[in-house]
PDB file of C-alpha atoms in Angstrom:
ATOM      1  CA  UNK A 181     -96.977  17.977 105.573  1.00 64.00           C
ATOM      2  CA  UNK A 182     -95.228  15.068 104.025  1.00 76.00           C
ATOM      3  CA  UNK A 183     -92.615  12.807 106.293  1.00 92.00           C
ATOM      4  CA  UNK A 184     -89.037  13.448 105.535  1.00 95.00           C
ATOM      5  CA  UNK A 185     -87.722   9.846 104.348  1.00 96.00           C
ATOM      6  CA  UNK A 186     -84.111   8.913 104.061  1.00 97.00           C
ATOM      7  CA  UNK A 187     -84.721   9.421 100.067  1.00 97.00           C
ATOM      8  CA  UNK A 188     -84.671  12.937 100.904  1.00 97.00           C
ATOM      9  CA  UNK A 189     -81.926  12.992 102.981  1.00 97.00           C
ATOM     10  CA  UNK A 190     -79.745  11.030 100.394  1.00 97.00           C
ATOM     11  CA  UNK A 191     -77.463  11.654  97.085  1.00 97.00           C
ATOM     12  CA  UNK A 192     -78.576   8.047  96.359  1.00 97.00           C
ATOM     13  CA  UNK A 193     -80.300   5.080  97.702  1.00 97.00           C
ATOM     14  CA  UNK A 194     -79.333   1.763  95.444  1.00 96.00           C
ATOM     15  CA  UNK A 195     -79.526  -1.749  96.100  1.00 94.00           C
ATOM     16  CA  UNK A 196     -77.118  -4.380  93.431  1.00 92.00           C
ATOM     17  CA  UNK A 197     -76.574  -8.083  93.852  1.00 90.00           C
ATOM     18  CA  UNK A 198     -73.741  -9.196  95.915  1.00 89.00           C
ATOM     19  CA  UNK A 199     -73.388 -12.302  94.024  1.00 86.00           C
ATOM     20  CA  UNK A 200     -76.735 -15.066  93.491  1.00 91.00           C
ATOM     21  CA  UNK A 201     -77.136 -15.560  97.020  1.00 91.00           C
ATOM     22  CA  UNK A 202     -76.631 -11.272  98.908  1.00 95.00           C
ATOM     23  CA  UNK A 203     -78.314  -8.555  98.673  1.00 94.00           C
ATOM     24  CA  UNK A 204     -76.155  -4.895  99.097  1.00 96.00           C
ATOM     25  CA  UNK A 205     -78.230  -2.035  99.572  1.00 97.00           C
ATOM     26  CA  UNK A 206     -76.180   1.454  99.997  1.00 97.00           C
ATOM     27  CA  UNK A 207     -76.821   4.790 101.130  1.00 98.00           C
ATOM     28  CA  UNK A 208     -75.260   7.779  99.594  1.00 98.00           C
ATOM     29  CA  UNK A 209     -75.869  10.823 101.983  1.00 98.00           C
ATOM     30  CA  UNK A 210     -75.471  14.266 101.177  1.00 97.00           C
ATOM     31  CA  UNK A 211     -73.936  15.591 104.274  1.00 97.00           C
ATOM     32  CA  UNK A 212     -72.376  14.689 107.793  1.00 97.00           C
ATOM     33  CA  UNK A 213     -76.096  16.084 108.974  1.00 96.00           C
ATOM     34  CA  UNK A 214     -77.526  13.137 106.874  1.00 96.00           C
ATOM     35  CA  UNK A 215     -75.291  10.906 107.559  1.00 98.00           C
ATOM     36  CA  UNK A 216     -76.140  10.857 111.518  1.00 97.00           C
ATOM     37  CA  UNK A 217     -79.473  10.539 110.717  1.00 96.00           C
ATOM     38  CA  UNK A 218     -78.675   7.258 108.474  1.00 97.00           C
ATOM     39  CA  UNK A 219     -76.136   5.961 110.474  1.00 97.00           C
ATOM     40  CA  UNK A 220     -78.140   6.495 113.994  1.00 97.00           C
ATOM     41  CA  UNK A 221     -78.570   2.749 115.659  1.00 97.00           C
ATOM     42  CA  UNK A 222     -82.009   4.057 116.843  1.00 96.00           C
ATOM     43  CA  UNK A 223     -83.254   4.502 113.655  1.00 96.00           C
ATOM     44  CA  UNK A 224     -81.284   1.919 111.048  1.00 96.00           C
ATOM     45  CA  UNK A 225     -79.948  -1.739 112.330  1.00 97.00           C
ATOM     46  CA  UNK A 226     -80.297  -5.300 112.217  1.00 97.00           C
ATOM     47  CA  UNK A 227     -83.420  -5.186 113.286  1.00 97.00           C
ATOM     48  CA  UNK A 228     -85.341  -2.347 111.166  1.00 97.00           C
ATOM     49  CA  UNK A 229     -83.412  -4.170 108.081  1.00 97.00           C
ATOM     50  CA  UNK A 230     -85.132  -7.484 109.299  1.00 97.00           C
ATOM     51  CA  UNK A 231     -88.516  -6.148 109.517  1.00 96.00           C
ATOM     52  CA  UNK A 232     -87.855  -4.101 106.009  1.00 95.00           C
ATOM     53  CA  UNK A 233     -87.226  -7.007 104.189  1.00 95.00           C
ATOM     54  CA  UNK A 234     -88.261 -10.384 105.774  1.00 94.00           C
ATOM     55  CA  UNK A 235     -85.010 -11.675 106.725  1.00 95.00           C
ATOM     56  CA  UNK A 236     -83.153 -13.168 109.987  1.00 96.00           C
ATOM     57  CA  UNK A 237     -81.783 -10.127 112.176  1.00 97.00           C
ATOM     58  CA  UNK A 238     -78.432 -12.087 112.363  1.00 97.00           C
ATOM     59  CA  UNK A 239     -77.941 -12.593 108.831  1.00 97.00           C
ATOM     60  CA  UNK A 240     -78.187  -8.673 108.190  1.00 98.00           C
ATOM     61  CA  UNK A 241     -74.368  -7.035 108.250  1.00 98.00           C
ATOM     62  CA  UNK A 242     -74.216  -2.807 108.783  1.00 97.00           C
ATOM     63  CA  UNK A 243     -71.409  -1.065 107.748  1.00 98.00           C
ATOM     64  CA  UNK A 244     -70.780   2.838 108.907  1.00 98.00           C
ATOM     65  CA  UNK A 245     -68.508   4.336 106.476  1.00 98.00           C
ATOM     66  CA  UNK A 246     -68.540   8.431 108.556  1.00 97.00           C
ATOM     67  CA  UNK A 247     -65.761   9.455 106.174  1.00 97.00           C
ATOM     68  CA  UNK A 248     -67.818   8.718 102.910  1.00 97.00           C
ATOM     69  CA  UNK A 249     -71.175   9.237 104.327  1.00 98.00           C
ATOM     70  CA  UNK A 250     -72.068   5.927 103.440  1.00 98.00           C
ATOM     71  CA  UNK A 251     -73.814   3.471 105.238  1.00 98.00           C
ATOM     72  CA  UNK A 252     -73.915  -0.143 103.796  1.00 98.00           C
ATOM     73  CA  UNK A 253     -76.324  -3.031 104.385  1.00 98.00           C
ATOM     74  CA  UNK A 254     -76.119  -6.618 103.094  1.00 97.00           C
ATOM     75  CA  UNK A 255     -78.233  -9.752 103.837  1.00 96.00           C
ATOM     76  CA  UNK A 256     -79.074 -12.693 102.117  1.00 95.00           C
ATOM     77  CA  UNK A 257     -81.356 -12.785  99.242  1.00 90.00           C
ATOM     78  CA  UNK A 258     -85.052 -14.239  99.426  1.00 84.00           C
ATOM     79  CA  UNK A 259     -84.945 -16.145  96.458  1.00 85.00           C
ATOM     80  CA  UNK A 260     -81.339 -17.060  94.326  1.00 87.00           C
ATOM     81  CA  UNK A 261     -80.504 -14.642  91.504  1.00 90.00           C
ATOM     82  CA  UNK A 262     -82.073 -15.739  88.235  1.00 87.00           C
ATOM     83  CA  UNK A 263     -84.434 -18.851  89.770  1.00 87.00           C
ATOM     84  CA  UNK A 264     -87.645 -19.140  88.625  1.00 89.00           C
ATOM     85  CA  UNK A 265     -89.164 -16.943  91.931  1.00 87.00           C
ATOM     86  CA  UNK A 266     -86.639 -14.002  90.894  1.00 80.00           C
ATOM     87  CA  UNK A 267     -88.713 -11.340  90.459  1.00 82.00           C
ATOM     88  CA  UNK A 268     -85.634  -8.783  90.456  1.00 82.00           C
ATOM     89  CA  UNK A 269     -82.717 -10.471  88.839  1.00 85.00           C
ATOM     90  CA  UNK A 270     -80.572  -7.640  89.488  1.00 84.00           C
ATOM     91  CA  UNK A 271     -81.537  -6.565  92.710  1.00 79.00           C
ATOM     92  CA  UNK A 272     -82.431  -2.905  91.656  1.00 84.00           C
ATOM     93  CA  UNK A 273     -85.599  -2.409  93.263  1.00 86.00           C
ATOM     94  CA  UNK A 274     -84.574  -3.704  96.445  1.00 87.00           C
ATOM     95  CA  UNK A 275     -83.858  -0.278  97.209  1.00 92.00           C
ATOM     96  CA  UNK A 276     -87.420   1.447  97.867  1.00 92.00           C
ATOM     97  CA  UNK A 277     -88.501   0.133 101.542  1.00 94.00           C
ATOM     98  CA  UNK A 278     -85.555   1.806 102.721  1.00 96.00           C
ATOM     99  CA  UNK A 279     -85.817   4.698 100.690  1.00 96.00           C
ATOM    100  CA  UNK A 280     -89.142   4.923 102.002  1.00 96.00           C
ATOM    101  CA  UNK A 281     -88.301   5.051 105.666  1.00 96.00           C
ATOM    102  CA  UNK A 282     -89.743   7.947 107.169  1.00 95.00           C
ATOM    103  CA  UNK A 283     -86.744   9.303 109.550  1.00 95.00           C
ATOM    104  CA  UNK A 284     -87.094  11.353 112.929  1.00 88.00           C
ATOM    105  CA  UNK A 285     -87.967  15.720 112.930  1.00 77.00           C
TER     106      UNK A 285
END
């Protein structure tokens, strides 16, 4: 039996630039029942965004958004937008390692 992932959980998982230098990545959840699973400190933070992604804990900002079902996450981006290391000049793949996260039964 496969893991449930926040994919699943989710109307959409995206990830934009938040100018050359931030990385947004947002959660769209389908329901309040999704949204506590997203939104649980347990399972997302600083920290599991950190590890995700290769970045400084402290750098990471999480916004809750219970009324929307939207949980937000910005932190700085590995490489400026459009340098010669910018492998995702958009930032639309940045998406997947969260996407990917297997959440709790």
């Amino acid at each position: 039996m496969a893991e449930t992932t926040l994919a699943d959980l989710a109307h959409e998982i995206r990830s934009k630039n938040a100018g050359p230098f931030w990385v947004t990545l947002e959660l769209f959840m389908r329901d309040e029942d999704g949204y506590r699973i997203a939104a649980d400190p347990d399972l997302l933070n600083e920290r599991t965004i950190a590890e995700l992604y290769h970045v400084e804990e402290s750098a990471v900002a999480l916004y809750r958004i219970p009324s929307l079902n939207v949980v937000k996450i910005s932190f700085p981006r590995p490489v400026t937008q459009g340098s010669l290391k910018d492998r995702d000049i958009h930032a639309g793949q940045h998406h997947v390692p969260l996407a990917v996260l297997p959440v709790p039964n």
